[in-house]
């Protein structure tokens, strides 16, 4: 189950290359993103360019700002197979994933991080994805998948996502992001068979 709200840029204002001042599920801390449709043209990623296999109609860009940042705080489940009890027993893992990219041979890029935090907001773990460089994209407009998986530290209660879109040159911030997900899974238990070592 994906814990991220609107990680695919499908909900709320947008649908053009014009920046927006609100994004459903996210808090803007810097700049103003644009939620651009794949069929807009004009050099933006199209449905035929590399990107999510199953994609919606829109993706995140940095708009016109040199640096655009979106923040989302997520409450981890309190109960169930990946709830607090399982987390504190060290039985839960998280997977952070996103499709990140940019335009042609430009170095504009997107970076996604997650911090796992305790009840006081103290960071217990950090994973960072991206940015995807122009070299990694072979100099073409594309979004590439990036993932990170790690154990959820005991005591974790929230996750803080930070999506940063950075302009390296030009007038448009062509850091791109789509399909942002954070999922929890139960780590497999290992059972030890009885018997003594020789």
Coordinates of C-alpha atoms in Angstrom, one line a residue:
X1 CA 0.0 0.0 0.0
X2 CA 1.4 3.4 -1.0
X3 CA 1.4 5.8 1.9
X4 CA 2.0 8.9 -0.2
X5 CA -0.8 11.2 -1.0
X6 CA -0.9 12.5 -4.6
X7 CA 2.5 11.1 -5.5
X8 CA 1.5 11.0 -9.1
X9 CA 0.5 14.7 -9.5
X10 CA -2.9 13.7 -10.6
X11 CA -5.0 15.5 -8.0
X12 CA -5.7 19.2 -7.6
X13 CA -4.7 22.2 -9.7
X14 CA -2.5 21.9 -12.7
X15 CA -2.7 20.4 -16.1
X16 CA -0.6 23.1 -17.8
X17 CA 3.0 24.4 -17.7
X18 CA 1.9 27.2 -15.4
X19 CA 3.1 27.0 -11.8
X20 CA 0.6 26.4 -9.1
X21 CA 0.6 27.7 -5.5
X22 CA -1.1 24.6 -3.9
X23 CA -0.5 20.9 -4.5
X24 CA -3.0 18.4 -3.0
X25 CA -1.3 16.4 -0.2
X26 CA 1.9 18.4 -0.2
X27 CA 3.2 21.6 1.5
X28 CA 5.2 23.9 -0.7
X29 CA 8.3 25.1 1.2
X30 CA 10.1 26.8 -1.8
X31 CA 9.3 27.9 -5.3
X32 CA 6.2 26.8 -7.2
X33 CA 5.8 23.5 -9.2
X34 CA 3.9 22.9 -12.3
X35 CA 1.9 19.7 -12.8
X36 CA 2.4 19.1 -16.5
X37 CA 0.4 16.7 -18.7
X38 CA 2.3 14.2 -20.7
X39 CA 0.5 15.2 -23.9
X40 CA 1.4 18.9 -23.6
X41 CA 4.4 18.8 -26.0
X42 CA 6.9 21.6 -26.2
X43 CA 9.8 19.5 -25.2
X44 CA 8.2 18.1 -22.0
X45 CA 8.2 14.3 -21.5
X46 CA 5.5 12.6 -23.7
X47 CA 3.7 9.3 -23.2
X48 CA 6.4 7.8 -25.6
X49 CA 9.4 9.0 -23.6
X50 CA 11.0 6.8 -20.9
X51 CA 8.9 7.0 -17.7
X52 CA 6.5 5.0 -15.6
X53 CA 5.2 1.9 -17.4
X54 CA 1.7 2.6 -15.9
X55 CA 1.5 6.4 -15.8
X56 CA -1.3 8.8 -15.2
X57 CA -1.8 12.0 -17.2
X58 CA 0.6 14.4 -15.3
X59 CA 4.0 14.7 -13.6
X60 CA 5.7 17.2 -11.3
X61 CA 8.1 19.8 -12.7
X62 CA 9.9 22.7 -10.9
X63 CA 7.9 25.4 -12.7
X64 CA 10.0 28.5 -13.3
X65 CA 11.7 28.6 -9.9
X66 CA 15.5 27.9 -9.5
X67 CA 14.6 25.5 -6.7
X68 CA 11.1 24.1 -5.9
X69 CA 10.5 22.0 -2.8
X70 CA 7.5 20.0 -1.7
X71 CA 7.1 18.4 1.8
X72 CA 4.8 15.7 3.0
X73 CA 4.5 14.3 6.5
X74 CA 3.1 10.8 6.8
X75 CA 1.8 9.0 9.9
X76 CA 2.9 5.4 10.0
X77 CA 0.2 2.8 10.6
X78 CA -0.5 2.3 14.3
X79 CA -1.9 -1.2 14.0
X80 CA -1.8 -4.2 11.7
X81 CA 1.1 -6.2 10.3
X82 CA 3.2 -3.0 9.8
X83 CA 2.0 -1.1 12.8
X84 CA 3.8 0.2 15.8
X85 CA 4.3 -3.1 17.5
X86 CA 5.8 -4.7 14.5
X87 CA 8.0 -1.6 13.9
X88 CA 9.3 -1.7 17.4
X89 CA 10.1 -5.4 17.1
X90 CA 12.2 -4.6 14.0
X91 CA 9.9 -6.6 11.6
X92 CA 9.1 -3.8 9.2
X93 CA 10.9 -2.5 6.1
X94 CA 10.2 0.5 3.9
X95 CA 10.6 1.0 0.2
X96 CA 10.9 4.5 -1.3
X97 CA 10.4 4.7 -5.1
X98 CA 10.0 7.4 -7.7
X99 CA 10.6 8.1 -11.4
X100 CA 12.9 11.1 -11.6
X101 CA 14.4 12.8 -14.6
X102 CA 15.0 15.9 -16.7
X103 CA 15.2 17.5 -20.1
X104 CA 17.5 16.5 -22.9
X105 CA 21.2 17.1 -22.1
X106 CA 20.4 19.7 -19.3
X107 CA 21.3 18.9 -15.7
X108 CA 18.1 20.1 -14.1
X109 CA 17.0 17.3 -11.8
X110 CA 14.8 16.0 -9.1
X111 CA 15.8 14.6 -5.7
X112 CA 13.5 12.7 -3.3
X113 CA 14.3 11.9 0.4
X114 CA 12.5 10.3 3.2
X115 CA 13.3 10.6 6.9
X116 CA 11.8 8.1 9.4
X117 CA 11.2 10.0 12.7
X118 CA 10.2 9.2 16.3
X119 CA 7.4 10.9 18.3
X120 CA 9.6 13.9 19.0
X121 CA 10.5 14.4 15.3
X122 CA 14.0 13.1 15.7
X123 CA 15.3 11.5 12.5
X124 CA 16.1 7.8 12.8
X125 CA 16.8 6.9 9.2
X126 CA 17.3 8.6 5.8
X127 CA 17.1 7.4 2.2
X128 CA 17.7 9.7 -0.8
X129 CA 16.9 9.1 -4.5
X130 CA 18.3 11.1 -7.4
X131 CA 18.9 13.3 -9.0
X132 CA 19.1 11.5 -12.3
X133 CA 21.8 13.1 -14.4
X134 CA 21.8 13.9 -18.1
X135 CA 24.4 11.2 -18.5
X136 CA 22.2 8.6 -16.8
X137 CA 19.4 9.6 -19.2
X138 CA 21.8 9.3 -22.2
X139 CA 21.2 13.0 -23.0
X140 CA 17.5 12.5 -23.7
X141 CA 14.3 13.7 -22.0
X142 CA 13.3 10.9 -19.7
X143 CA 12.2 9.8 -16.2
X144 CA 14.1 6.8 -14.7
X145 CA 13.0 4.7 -11.8
X146 CA 15.0 4.9 -8.6
X147 CA 14.3 2.8 -5.4
X148 CA 15.7 2.4 -1.9
X149 CA 14.8 -0.2 0.7
X150 CA 15.8 -0.4 4.4
X151 CA 14.5 -1.4 7.8
X152 CA 12.1 0.9 9.7
X153 CA 14.0 1.7 12.9
X154 CA 12.2 0.8 16.1
X155 CA 10.4 3.9 17.5
X156 CA 9.6 5.3 14.1
X157 CA 6.1 7.0 14.0
X158 CA 6.2 9.3 11.0
X159 CA 7.9 9.7 7.6
X160 CA 8.9 13.1 6.1
X161 CA 9.1 13.2 2.3
X162 CA 11.0 16.0 0.6
X163 CA 10.8 16.4 -3.2
X164 CA 13.3 18.9 -4.5
X165 CA 13.3 20.1 -8.1
X166 CA 16.4 22.1 -9.1
X167 CA 17.2 24.2 -12.2
X168 CA 20.8 24.1 -13.4
X169 CA 20.4 26.5 -16.3
X170 CA 17.9 28.2 -18.6
X171 CA 14.5 29.7 -17.5
X172 CA 12.4 26.6 -16.8
X173 CA 13.0 24.2 -13.9
X174 CA 13.0 20.9 -15.8
X175 CA 13.5 18.6 -12.8
X176 CA 10.8 16.0 -13.3
X177 CA 9.2 13.5 -10.9
X178 CA 6.3 11.0 -11.0
X179 CA 5.0 7.9 -9.3
X180 CA 6.4 8.7 -5.8
X181 CA 5.6 5.9 -3.5
X182 CA 6.4 4.8 0.1
X183 CA 5.4 1.3 1.1
X184 CA 5.9 -0.8 4.2
X185 CA 6.3 -4.5 4.3
X186 CA 6.8 -7.1 7.0
X187 CA 10.3 -8.6 7.1
X188 CA 10.4 -12.3 6.9
X189 CA 11.1 -14.0 10.2
X190 CA 13.9 -16.4 10.5
X191 CA 13.3 -19.6 12.5
X192 CA 16.2 -21.5 14.1
X193 CA 15.9 -25.2 14.2
X194 CA 16.7 -26.9 17.5
X195 CA 19.8 -28.9 18.2
X196 CA 23.3 -28.2 19.5
X197 CA 26.3 -27.3 17.5
X198 CA 28.9 -30.0 17.6

